[in-house]
Short mmCIF file of C-alpha atoms in Angstrom, two decimals:
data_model
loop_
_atom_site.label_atom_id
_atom_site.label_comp_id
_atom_site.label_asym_id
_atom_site.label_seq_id
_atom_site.Cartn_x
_atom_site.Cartn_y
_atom_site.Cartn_z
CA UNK A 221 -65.42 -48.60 55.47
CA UNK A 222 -62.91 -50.41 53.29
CA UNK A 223 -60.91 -49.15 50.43
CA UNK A 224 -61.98 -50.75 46.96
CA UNK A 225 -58.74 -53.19 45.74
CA UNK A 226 -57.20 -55.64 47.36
CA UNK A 227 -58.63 -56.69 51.29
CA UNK A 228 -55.26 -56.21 53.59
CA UNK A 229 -55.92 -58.26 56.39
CA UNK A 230 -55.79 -55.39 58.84
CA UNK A 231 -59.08 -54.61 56.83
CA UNK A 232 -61.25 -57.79 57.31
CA UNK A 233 -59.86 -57.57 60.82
CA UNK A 234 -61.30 -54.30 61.37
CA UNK A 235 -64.92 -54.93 59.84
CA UNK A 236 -65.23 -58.72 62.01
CA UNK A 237 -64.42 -56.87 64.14
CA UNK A 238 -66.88 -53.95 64.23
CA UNK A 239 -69.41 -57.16 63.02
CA UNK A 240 -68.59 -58.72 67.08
CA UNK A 241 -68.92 -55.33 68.80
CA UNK A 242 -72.22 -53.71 67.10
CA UNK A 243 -73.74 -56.90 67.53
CA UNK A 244 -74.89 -56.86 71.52
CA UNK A 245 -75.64 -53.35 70.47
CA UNK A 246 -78.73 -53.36 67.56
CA UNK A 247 -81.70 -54.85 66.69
CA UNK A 248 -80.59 -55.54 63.40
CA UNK A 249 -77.71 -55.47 60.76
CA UNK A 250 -78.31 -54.31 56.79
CA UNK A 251 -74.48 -56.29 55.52
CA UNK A 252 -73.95 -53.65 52.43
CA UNK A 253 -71.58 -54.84 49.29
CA UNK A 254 -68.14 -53.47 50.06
CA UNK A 255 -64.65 -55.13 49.45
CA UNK A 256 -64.60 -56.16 53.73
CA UNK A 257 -67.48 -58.39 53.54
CA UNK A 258 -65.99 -61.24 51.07
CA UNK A 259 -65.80 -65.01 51.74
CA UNK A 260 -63.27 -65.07 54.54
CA UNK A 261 -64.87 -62.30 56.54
CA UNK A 262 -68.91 -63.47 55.64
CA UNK A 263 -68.66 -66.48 58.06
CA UNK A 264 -67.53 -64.49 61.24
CA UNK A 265 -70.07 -61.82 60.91
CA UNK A 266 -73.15 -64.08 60.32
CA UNK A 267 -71.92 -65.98 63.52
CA UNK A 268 -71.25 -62.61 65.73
CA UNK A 269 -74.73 -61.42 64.35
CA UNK A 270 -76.31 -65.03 64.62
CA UNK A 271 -75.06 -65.82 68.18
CA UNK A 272 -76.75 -62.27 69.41
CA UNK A 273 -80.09 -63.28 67.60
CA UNK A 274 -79.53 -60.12 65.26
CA UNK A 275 -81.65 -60.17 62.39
CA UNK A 276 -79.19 -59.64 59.05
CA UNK A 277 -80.01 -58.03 55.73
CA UNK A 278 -78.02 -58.25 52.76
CA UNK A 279 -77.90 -55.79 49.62
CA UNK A 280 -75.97 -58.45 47.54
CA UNK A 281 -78.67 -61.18 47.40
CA UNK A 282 -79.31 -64.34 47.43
CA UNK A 283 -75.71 -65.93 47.66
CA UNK A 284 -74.91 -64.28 50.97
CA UNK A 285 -78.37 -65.16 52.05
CA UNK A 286 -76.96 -68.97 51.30
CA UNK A 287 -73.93 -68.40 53.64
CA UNK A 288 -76.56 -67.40 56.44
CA UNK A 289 -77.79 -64.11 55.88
CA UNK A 290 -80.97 -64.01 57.32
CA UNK A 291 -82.89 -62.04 53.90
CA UNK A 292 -82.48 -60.36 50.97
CA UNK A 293 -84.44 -58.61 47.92
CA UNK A 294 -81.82 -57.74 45.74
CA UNK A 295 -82.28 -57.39 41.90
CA UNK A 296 -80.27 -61.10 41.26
CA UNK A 297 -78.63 -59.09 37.96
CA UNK A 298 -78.72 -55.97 35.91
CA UNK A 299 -80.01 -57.28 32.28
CA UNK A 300 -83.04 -56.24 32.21
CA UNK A 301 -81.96 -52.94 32.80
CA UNK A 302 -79.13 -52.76 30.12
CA UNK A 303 -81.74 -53.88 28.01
CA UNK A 304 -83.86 -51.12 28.95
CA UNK A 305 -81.50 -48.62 28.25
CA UNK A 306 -79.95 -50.04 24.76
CA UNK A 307 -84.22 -50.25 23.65
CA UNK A 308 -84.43 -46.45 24.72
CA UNK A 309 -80.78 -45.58 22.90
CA UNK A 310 -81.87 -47.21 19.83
CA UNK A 311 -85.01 -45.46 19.92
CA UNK A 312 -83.30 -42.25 20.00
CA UNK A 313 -81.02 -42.71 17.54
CA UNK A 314 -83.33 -43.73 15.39
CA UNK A 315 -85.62 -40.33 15.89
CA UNK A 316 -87.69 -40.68 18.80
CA UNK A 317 -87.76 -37.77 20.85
CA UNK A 318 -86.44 -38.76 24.86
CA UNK A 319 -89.19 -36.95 26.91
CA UNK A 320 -91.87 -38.68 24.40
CA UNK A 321 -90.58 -42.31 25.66
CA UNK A 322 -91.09 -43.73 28.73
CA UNK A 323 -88.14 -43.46 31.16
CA UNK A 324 -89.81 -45.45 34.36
CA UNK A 325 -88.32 -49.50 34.53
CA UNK A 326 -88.66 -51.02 37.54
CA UNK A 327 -86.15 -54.20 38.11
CA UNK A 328 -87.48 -57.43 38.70
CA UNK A 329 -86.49 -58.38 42.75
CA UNK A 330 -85.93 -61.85 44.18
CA UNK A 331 -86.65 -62.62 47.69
CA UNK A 332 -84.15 -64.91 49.39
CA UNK A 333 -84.53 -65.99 53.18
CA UNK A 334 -82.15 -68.84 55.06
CA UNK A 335 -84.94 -70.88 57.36
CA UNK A 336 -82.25 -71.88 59.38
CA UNK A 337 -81.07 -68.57 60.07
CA UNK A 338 -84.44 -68.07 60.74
CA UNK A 339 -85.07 -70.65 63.22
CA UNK A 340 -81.56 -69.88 64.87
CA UNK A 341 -82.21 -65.79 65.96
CA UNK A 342 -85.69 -67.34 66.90
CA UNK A 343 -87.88 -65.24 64.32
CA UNK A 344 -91.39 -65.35 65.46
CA UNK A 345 -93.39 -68.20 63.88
CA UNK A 346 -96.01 -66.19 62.21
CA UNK A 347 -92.92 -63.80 60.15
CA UNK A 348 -90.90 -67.43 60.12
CA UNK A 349 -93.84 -68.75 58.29
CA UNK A 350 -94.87 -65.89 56.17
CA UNK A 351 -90.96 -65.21 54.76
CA UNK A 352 -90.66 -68.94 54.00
CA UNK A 353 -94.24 -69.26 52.14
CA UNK A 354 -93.39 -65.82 50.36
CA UNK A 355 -89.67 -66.29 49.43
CA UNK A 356 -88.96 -66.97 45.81
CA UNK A 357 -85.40 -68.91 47.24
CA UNK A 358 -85.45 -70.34 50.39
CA UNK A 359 -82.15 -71.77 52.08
CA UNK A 360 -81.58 -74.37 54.89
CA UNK A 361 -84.69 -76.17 55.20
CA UNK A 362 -83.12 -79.02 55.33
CA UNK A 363 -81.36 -78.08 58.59
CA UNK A 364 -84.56 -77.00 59.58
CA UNK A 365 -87.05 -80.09 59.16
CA UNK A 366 -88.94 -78.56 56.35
#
């Protein structure tokens, strides 16, 4: 765990760190969005978690998935839910009673998967095949022949 702010160094230290030594030790690795995982520190654990054929998960989406995380469904932003909210505000302001409007929105997700990452932690062909036919954004075919 990292302290929101500023990254010390000591700090992205620590977390490659802990990336290298839980890596000979799971069967795979959910990467959540905290200030230690950032574009100097993103590199080193996709390659401790790549080079022990650890399957990686990211909260943040799509652009870590780019980097080399193996997949992600994230919701890519958070319109559709301000939206949501401002239509039910209005509403209410304008007299609608809240427990007569409908309170359930469900965020769009978007599917992301690297193929080379893919190919490199040696997925199994059938889930290799089935994330890259199912994907809405697929990374590092070309690497990968597609």
């Amino acid at each position: 765990h990292t302290l929101p702010g500023a990254v010390s160094s000591e700090s992205q230290a620590a977390v490659i760190k802990c990336a290298q030594e839980l890596a000979p030790k799971i069967d795979a690795f959910y990467l959540t969005q905290q200030a230690g995982v950032n574009k100097e520190t993103l590199p080193q654990i996709v390659a401790a978690m790549t080079d022990s054929k650890i399957p990686t998960f990211s909260q943040a989406g799509p652009d870590e998935v780019r980097l080399g995380i193996l997949l992600s469904v994230a919701t890519p932003d958070f319109r559709g839910l301000g939206r949501f909210h401002a239509d039910i505000i209005a509403k209410i302001i304008n007299g609608a009673k809240p427990r007569d409007l409908n309170q359930i929105f469900e965020l769009p997700v978007k599917s992301a998967f690297n193929a080379a990452t893919g190919k490199k932690i040696g997925l199994k062909p059938e889930i290799y095949d089935l994330l890259l036919r199912s994907s809405v954004e697929v990374y590092g075919e070309k690497e990968v022949g597609r």
